[in-house]
Short mmCIF file of C-alpha atoms in Angstrom, two decimals:
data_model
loop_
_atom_site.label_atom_id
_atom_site.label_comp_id
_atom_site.label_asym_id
_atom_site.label_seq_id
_atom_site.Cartn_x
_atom_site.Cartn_y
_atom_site.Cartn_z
CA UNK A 1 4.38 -1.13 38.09
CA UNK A 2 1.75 1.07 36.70
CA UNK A 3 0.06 -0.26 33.20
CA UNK A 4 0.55 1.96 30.06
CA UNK A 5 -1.79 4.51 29.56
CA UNK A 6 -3.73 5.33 26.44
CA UNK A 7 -1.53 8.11 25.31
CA UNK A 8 1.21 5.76 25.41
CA UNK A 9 -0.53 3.34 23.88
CA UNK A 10 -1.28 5.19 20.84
CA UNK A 11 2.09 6.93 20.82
CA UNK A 12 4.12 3.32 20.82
CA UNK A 13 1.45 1.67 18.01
CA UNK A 14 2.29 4.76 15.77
CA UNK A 15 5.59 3.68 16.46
CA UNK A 16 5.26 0.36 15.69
CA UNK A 17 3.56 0.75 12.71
CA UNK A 18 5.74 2.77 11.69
CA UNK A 19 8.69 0.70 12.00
CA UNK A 20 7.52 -2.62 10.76
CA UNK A 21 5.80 -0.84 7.76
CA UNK A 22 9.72 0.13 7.23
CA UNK A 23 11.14 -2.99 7.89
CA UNK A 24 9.27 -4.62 4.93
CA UNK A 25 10.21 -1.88 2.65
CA UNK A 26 13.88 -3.03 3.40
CA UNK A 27 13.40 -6.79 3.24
CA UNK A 28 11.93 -6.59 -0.16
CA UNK A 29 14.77 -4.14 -1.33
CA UNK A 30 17.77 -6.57 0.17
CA UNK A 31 15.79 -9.62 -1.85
CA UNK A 32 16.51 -7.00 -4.99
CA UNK A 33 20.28 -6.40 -3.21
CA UNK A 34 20.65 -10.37 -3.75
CA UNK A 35 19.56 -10.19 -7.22
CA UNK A 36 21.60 -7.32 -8.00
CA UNK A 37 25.10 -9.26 -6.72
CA UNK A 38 23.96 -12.79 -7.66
CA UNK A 39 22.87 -12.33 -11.47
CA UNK A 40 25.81 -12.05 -13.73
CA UNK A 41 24.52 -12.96 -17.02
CA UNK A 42 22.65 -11.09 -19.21
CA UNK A 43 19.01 -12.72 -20.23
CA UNK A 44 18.70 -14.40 -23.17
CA UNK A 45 15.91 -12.20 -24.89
CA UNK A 46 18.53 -9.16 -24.46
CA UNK A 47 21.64 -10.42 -25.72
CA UNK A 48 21.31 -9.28 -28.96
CA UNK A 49 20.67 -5.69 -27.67
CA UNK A 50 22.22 -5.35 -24.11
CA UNK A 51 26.21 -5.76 -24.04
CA UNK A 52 27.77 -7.16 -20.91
CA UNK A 53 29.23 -4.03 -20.39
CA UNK A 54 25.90 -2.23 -20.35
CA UNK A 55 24.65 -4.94 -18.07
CA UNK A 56 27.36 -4.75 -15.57
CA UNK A 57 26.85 -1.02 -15.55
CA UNK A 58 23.09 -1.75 -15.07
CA UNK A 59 24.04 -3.74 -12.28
CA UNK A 60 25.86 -1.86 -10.45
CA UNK A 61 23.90 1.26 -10.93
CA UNK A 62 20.73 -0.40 -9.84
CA UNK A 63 22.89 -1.94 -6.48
CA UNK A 64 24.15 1.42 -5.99
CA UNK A 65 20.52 2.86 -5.83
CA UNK A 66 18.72 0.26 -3.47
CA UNK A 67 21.98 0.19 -0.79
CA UNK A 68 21.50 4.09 -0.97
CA UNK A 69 17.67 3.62 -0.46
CA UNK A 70 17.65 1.02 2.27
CA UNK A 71 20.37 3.14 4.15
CA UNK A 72 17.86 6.48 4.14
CA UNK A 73 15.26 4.23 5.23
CA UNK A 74 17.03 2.73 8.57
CA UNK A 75 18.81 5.71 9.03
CA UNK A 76 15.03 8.14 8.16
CA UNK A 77 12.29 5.83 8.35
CA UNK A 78 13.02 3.69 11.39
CA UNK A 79 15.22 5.72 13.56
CA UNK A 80 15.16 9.39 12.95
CA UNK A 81 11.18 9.84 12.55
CA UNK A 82 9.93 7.67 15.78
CA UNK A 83 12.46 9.84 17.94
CA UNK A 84 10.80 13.05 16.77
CA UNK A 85 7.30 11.55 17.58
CA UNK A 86 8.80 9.76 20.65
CA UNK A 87 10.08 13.59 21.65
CA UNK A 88 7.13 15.49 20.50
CA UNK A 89 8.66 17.46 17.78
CA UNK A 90 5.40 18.44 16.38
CA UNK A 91 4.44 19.91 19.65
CA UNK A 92 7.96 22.07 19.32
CA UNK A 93 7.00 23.23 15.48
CA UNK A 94 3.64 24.30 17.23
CA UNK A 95 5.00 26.25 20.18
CA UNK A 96 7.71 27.59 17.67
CA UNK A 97 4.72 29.14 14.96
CA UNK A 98 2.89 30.40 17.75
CA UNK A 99 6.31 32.54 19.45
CA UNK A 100 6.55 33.78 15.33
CA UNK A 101 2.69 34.48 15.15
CA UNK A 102 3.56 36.80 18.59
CA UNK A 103 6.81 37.92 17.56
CA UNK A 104 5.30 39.78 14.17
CA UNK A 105 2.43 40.53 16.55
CA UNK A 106 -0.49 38.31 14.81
CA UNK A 107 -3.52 36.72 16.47
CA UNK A 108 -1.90 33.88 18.43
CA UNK A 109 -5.81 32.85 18.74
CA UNK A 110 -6.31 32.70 15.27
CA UNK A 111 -5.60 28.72 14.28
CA UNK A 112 -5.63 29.72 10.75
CA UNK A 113 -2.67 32.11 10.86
CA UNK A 114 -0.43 29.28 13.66
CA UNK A 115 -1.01 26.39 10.89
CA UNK A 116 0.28 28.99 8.34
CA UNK A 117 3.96 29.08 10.11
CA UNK A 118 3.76 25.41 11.31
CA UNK A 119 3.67 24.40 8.04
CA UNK A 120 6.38 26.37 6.40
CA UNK A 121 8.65 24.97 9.70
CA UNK A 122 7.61 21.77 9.36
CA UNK A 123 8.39 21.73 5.55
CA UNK A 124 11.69 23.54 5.72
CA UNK A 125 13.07 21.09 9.02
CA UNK A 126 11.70 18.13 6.27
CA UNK A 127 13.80 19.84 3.49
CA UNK A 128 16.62 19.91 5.59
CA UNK A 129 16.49 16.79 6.65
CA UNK A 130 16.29 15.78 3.12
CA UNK A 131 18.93 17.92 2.02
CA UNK A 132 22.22 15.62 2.56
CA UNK A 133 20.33 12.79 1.02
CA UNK A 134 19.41 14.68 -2.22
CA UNK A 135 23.04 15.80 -2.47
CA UNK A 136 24.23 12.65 -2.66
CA UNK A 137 21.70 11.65 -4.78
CA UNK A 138 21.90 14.14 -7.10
CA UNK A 139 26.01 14.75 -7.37
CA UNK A 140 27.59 11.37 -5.61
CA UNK A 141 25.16 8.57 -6.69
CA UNK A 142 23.70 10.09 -10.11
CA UNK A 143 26.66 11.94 -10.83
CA UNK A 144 28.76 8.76 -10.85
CA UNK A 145 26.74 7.02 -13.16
CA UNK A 146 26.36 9.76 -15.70
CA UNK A 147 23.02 10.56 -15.11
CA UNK A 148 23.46 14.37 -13.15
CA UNK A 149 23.30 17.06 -15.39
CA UNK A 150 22.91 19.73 -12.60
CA UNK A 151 25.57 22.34 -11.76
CA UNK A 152 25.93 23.19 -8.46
CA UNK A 153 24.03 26.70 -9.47
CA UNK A 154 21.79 25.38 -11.41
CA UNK A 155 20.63 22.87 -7.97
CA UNK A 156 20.88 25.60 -5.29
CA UNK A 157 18.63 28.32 -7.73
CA UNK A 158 16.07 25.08 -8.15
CA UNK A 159 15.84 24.26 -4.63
CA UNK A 160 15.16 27.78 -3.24
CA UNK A 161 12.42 27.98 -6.42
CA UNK A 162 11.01 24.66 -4.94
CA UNK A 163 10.86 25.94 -1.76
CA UNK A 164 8.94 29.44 -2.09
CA UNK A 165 6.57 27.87 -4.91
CA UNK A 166 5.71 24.59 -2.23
CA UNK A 167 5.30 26.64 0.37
CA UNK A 168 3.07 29.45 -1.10
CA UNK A 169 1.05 26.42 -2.25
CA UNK A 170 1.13 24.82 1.35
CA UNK A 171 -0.20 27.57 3.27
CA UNK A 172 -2.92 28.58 1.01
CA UNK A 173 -4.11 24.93 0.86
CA UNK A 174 -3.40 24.48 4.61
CA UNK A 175 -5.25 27.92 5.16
CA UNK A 176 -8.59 26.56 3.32
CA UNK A 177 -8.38 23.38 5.11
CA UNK A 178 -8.68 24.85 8.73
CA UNK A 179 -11.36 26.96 7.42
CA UNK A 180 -13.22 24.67 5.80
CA UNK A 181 -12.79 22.34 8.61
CA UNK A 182 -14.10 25.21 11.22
CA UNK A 183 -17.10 26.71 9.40
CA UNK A 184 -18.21 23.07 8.16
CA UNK A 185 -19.66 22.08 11.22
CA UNK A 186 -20.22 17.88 11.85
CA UNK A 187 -20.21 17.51 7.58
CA UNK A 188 -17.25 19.20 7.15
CA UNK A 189 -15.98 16.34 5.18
CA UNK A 190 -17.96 16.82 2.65
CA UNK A 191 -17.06 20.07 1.91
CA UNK A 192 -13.53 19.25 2.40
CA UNK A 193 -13.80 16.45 -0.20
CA UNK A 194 -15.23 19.13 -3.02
CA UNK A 195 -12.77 21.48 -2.45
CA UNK A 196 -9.92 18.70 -2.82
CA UNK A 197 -11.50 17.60 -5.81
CA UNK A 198 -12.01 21.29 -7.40
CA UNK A 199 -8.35 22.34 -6.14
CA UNK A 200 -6.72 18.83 -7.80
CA UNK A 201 -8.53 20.05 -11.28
CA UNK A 202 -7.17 23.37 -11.08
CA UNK A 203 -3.71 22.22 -10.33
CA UNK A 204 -3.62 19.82 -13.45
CA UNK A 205 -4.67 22.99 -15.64
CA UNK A 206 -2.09 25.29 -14.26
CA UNK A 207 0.46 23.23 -13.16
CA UNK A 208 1.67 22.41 -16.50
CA UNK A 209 1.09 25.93 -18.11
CA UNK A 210 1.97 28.38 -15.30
CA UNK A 211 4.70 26.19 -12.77
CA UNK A 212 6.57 23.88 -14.62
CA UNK A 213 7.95 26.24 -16.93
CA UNK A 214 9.47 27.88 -14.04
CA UNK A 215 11.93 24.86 -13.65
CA UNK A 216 12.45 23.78 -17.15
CA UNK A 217 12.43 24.89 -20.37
CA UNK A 218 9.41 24.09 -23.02
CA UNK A 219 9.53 24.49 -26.54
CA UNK A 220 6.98 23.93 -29.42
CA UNK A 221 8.33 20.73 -31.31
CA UNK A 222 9.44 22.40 -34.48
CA UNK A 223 8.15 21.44 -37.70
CA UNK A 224 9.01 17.85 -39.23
CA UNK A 225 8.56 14.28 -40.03
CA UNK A 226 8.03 13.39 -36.36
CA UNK A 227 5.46 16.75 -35.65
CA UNK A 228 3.48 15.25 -38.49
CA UNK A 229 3.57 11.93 -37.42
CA UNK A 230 2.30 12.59 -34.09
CA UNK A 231 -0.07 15.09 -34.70
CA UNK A 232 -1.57 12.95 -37.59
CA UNK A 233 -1.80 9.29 -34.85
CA UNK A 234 -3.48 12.04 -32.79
CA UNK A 235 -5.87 13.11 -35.27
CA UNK A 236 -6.37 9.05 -36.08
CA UNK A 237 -7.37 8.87 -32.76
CA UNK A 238 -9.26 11.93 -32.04
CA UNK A 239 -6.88 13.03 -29.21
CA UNK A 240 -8.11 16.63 -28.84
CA UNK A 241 -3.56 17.75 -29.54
CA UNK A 242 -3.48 21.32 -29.23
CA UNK A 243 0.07 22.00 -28.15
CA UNK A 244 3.44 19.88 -28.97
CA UNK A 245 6.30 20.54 -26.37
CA UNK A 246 9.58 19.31 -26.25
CA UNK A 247 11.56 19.79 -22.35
CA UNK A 248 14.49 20.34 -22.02
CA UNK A 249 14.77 17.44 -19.48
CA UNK A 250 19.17 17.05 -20.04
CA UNK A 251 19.50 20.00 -18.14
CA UNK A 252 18.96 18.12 -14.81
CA UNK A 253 19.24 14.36 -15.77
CA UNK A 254 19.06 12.10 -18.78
CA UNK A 255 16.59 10.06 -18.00
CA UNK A 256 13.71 9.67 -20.43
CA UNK A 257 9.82 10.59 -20.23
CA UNK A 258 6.93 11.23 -22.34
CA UNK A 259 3.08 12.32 -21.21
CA UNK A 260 0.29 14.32 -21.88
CA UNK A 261 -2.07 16.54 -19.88
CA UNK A 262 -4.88 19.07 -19.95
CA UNK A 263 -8.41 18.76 -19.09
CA UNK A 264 -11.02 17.89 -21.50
CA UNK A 265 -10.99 19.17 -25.44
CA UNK A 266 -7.30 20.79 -24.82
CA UNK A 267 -4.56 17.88 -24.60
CA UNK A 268 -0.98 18.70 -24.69
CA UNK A 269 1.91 16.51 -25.86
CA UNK A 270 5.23 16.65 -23.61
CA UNK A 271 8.42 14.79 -24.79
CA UNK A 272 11.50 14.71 -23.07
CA UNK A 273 14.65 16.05 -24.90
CA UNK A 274 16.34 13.03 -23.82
CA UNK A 275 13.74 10.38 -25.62
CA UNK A 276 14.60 11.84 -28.80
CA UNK A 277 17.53 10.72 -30.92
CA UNK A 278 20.81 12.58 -30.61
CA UNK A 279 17.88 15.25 -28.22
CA UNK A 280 16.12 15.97 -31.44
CA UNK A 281 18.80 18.21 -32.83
CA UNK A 282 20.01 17.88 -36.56
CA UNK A 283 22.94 19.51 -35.74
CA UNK A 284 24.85 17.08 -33.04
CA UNK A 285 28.39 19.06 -33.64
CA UNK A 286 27.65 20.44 -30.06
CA UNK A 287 26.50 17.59 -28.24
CA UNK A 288 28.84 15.53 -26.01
CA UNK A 289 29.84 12.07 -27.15
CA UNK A 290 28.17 10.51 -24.39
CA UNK A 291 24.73 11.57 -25.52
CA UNK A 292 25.55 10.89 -29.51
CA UNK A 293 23.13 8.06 -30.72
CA UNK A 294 20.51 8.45 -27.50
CA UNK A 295 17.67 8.69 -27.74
CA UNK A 296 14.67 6.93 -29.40
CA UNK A 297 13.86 6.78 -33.87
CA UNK A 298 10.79 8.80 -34.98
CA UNK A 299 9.11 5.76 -35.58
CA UNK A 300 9.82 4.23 -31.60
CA UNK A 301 9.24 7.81 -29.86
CA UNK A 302 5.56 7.38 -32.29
CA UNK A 303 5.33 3.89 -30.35
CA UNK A 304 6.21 5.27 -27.09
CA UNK A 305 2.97 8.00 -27.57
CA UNK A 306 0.80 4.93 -29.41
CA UNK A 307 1.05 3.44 -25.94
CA UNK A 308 0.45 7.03 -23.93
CA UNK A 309 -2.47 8.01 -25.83
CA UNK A 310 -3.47 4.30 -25.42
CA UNK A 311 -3.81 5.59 -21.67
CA UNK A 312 -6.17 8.24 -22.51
CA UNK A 313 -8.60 6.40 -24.83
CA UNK A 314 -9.06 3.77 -22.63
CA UNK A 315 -10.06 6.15 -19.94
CA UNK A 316 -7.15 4.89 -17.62
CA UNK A 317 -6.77 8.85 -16.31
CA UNK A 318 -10.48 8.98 -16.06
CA UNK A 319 -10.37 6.21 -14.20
CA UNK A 320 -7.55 7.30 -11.43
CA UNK A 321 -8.84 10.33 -10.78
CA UNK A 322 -12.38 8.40 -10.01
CA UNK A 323 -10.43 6.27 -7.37
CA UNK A 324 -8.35 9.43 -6.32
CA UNK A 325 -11.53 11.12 -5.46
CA UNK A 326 -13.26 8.07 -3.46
CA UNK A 327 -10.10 7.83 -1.85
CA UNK A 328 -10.17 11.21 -0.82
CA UNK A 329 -13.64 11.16 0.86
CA UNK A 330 -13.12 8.44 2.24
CA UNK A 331 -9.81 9.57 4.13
CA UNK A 332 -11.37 12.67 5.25
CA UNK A 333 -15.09 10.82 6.47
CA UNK A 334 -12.45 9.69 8.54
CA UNK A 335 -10.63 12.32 9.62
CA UNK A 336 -14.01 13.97 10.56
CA UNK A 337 -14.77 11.05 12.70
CA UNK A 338 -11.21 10.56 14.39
CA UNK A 339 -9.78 14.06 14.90
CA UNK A 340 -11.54 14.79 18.28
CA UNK A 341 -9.69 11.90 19.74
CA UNK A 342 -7.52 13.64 22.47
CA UNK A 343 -4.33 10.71 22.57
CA UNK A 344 -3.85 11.33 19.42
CA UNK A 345 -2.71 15.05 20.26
CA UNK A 346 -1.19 13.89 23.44
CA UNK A 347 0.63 11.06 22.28
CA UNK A 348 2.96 13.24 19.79
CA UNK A 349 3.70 15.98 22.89
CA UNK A 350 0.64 18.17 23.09
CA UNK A 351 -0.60 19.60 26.30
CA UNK A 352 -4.58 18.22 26.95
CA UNK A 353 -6.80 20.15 25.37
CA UNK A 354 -5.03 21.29 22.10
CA UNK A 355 -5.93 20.18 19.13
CA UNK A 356 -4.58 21.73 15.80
CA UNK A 357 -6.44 20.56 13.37
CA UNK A 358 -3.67 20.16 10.87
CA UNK A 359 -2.23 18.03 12.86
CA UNK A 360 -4.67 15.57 13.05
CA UNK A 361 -4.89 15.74 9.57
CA UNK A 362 -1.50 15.08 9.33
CA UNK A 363 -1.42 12.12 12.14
CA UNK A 364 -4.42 10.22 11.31
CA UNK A 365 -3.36 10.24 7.45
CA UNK A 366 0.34 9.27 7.92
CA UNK A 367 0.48 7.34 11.03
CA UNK A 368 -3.29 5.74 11.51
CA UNK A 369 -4.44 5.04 8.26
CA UNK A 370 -0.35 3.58 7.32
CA UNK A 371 -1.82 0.10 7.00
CA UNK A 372 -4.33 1.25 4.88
CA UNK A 373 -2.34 3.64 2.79
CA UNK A 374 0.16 0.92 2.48
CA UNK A 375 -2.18 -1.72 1.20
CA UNK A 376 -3.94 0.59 -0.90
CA UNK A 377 -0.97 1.84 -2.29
CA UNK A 378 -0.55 -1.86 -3.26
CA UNK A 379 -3.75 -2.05 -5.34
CA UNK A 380 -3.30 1.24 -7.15
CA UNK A 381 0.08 -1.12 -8.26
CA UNK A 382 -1.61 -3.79 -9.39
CA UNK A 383 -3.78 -1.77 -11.10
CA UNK A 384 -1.32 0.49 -13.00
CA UNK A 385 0.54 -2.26 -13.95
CA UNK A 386 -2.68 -3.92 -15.44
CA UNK A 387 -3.26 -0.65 -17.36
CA UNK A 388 0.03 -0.86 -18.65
CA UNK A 389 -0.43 -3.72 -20.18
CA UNK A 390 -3.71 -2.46 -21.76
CA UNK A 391 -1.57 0.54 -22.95
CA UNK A 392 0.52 -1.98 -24.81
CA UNK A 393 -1.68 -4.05 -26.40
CA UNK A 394 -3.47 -0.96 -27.34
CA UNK A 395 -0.20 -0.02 -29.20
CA UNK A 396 0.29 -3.46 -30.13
CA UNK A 397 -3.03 -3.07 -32.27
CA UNK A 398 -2.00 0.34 -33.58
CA UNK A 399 0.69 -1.57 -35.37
CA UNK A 400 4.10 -0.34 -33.11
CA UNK A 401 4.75 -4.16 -31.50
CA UNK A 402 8.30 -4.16 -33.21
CA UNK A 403 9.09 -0.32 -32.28
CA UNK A 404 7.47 -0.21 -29.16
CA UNK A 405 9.57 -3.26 -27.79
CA UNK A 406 12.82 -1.99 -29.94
CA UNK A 407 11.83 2.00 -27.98
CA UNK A 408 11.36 -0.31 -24.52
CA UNK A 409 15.10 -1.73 -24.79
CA UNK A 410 16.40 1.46 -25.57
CA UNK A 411 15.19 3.44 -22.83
CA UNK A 412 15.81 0.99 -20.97
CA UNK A 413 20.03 0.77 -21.89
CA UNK A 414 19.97 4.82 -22.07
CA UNK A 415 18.67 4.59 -18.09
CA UNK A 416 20.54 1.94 -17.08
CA UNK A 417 17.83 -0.27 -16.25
CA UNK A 418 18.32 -4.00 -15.13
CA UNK A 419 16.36 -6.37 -16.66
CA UNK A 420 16.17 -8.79 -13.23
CA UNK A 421 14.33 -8.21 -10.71
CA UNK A 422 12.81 -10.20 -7.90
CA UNK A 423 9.35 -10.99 -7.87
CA UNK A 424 8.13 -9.92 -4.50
CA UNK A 425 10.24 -6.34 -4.77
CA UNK A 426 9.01 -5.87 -8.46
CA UNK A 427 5.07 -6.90 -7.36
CA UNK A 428 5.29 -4.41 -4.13
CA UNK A 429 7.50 -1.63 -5.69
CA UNK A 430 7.05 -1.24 -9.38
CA UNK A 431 4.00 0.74 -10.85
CA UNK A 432 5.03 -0.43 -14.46
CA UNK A 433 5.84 -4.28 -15.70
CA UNK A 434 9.55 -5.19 -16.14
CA UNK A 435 10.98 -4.57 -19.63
CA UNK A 436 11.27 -8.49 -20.11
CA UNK A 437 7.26 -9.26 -18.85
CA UNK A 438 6.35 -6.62 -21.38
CA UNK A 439 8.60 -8.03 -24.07
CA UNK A 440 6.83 -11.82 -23.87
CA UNK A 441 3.55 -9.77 -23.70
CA UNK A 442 3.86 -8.05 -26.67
CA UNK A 443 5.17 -11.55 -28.85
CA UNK A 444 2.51 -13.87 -27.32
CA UNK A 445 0.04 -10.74 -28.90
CA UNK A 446 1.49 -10.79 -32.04
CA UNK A 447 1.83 -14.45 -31.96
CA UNK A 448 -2.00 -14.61 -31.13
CA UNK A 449 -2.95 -12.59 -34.07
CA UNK A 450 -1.00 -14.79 -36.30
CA UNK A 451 -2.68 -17.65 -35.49
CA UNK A 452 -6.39 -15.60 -35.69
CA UNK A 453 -4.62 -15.06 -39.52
#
């Protein structure tokens, strides 16, 4: 019996990693299954706000979501993506951009113009694959709940807009990467790590301005009590406000949202339709029943942005895009040290000798560095759920405690949210602190100032 050899080797540890990294991911999610079918009774701090109705709804919602989640992940994670590696599908994509590259009768030598058409096949076979699980997302699971707002139309025409924007993006980016990563000699990382860091700046300034608007709709927040109100916590604050949007979120779902962006002395304020009360409209003659008496007061949606700008005077974006950028260098001092390594080529179906760089890149980030991701991924949870907190007391000391907490509930009964979770799935999965943790947070800091009183 001969013994395994190195390609195999690191083709069947990819593997494994892989699929135990998966197999967590759908412990932790049946521990939430068990909570979702064993919990029956709503908590005590929510009675007076949460109806048994609402909580069964909750409930069932929330089960619907993880048995949905856990089935893409066996059926995606675990099965589907070790046969491609297993079968060298990369390999395929390559041989496939290269007969495209000849049939339009490109350079076939050039790598730069290959990795252009592997990664616009790559991303549409991983939009297709996608597809029947974002259908049923979007107009079985979400539709069933009450949450889909999308028309059939109103999907397809945002889909192909996802597509040609993504991939325009991809192939310039993927087109400055092989460059960079050619003409930068051994130190390439380093000029790979500026150009990240430059391109990520660039995309917060024009993301917001130039593509967002060309999937929903942004309006100026017209003049009122609740324009004045902001703009005058922002001016209390010296949040640099220059701009006031409302989007109009309802058009896909109803979930709620809130945040700001823009670089520097130019901040912009974005609130969802769906966070306002009755979607900010005076007028609610035209709106359906179900979405009469949604939304948040002026006074909670001025809580909700207490704790957002909370975020951005306590340097909590400042401080992710620090890690982001350490992160980054790091990944790629080690993509600059691993990407020569020949088995890792081999082992997902290419011939000796051929090494396209973007897929390296795109093995040693996904498939090598998965335990680190993973446990990194981890910390930056700890972490935002620590700055959460901060946000809150920051809020808290702003005066909203009452609002905030009353705004907290409400989202959370407009978005179905269950209040139970278990402690390992909520520690691994969420980024933000249950509505219940941040509830007893908020009284024991009120509670504490009454005593300092």
């Amino acid at each position: 019996m001969s013994s395994m050899t190195e390609v195999e080797l690191v083709l069947y540890c990819i593997i494994a990693l892989i699929i135990l990294e998966n197999l967590f991911e759908v412990y932790i999610a049946l521990r939430q299954v068990k909570v979702f079918k064993t919990s029956n009774k709503v908590p005590e701090e929510l009675k007076a706000h949460m109806s048994n109705e609402t909580f069964h709804k909750a409930r069932k919602y929330g089960l619907d979501r993880e048995q949905f989640g856990i089935c893409k992940c066996l059926f995606m994670d675990i099965c589907v993506i070790p046969l491609e590696l297993y079968f060298g599908l990369m390999a395929y994509m390559w041989q496939a951009a290269l007969n495209w590259v000849n049939y339009f009768k490109l350079n076939a030598d050039n790598e730069i113009i290959v990795s252009c058409f592997f990664v616009v096949l790559i991303s549409l076979h991983g939009y297709l694959k996608d597809l029947p699980f974002k259908l049923y997302g979007t107009f079985v699971l979400e539709q069933k709940h009450g949450f889909n707002k999308q028309t059939a139309r109103f999907f397809i025409w945002d889909q192909i807009k996802g597509l040609l924007v993504g991939n325009i993006l991809t192939v310039l980016v993927s087109a400055a990467v092989v460059f960079i990563v050619q003409w930068g000699g051994e130190h390439f990382f380093i000029y790979l790590w500026v150009f990240a860091g430059v391109l990520s700046l660039i995309l917060l300034t024009i993301y917001p301005i130039f593509i967002a608007p060309l999937f929903d709709k942004y309006t100026p927040l017209e003049e009122g009590e609740l324009r004045k109100s902001i703009e005058g916590l922002a001016a209390s604050l010296k949040f640099p406000l220059t701009k006031l949007y409302v989007v109009e979120g309802s058009k896909r779902s109803s979930h709620s949202n809130a945040y700001f962006y823009g670089l520097w002395n130019s901040k912009r304020i974005v609130l969802f339709d769906t966070l306002l009360l009755n979607k900010g409209k005076k007028d609610i003659t035209d709106l359906k029943d179900e979405d009469k008496g949604k939304g948040c007061t002026n006074e909670e949606v001025l809580a909700v942005l207490g704790h957002e700008l909370g975020h951005w005077k306590l340097g909590h974006v400042t401080k992710n895009i620090i890690i982001m950028q350490i992160n980054l260098l790091l990944i790629f001092f080690n993509f600059n040290t691993l990407f020569k390594y020949a088995p890792f080529y081999e082992a997902v179906g290419f011939t000796p000798g051929v090494k396209p760089i973007l897929v390296g890149l795109f093995v040693i980030l996904s498939y090598v560095m998965a335990p680190y991701n993973a446990l990194l991924g981890y910390a930056m949870t700890i972490l935002s759920r620590r700055f959460e907190y901060q946000a809150d007391e920051f809020a808290q000391k702003l005066g909203f405690s009452e609002k905030l907490c009353q705004a907290l509930i409400k989202l959370n009964l407009d978005n179905l949210g269950f209040p139970i979770h278990d402690w390992l799935y909520s520690s691994w999965s969420h980024s933000h602190p249950t509505l219940l943790q941040r509830m007893h947070r908020l009284q024991e800091l009120d509670e504490a100032d009454k005593k300092k009183k």
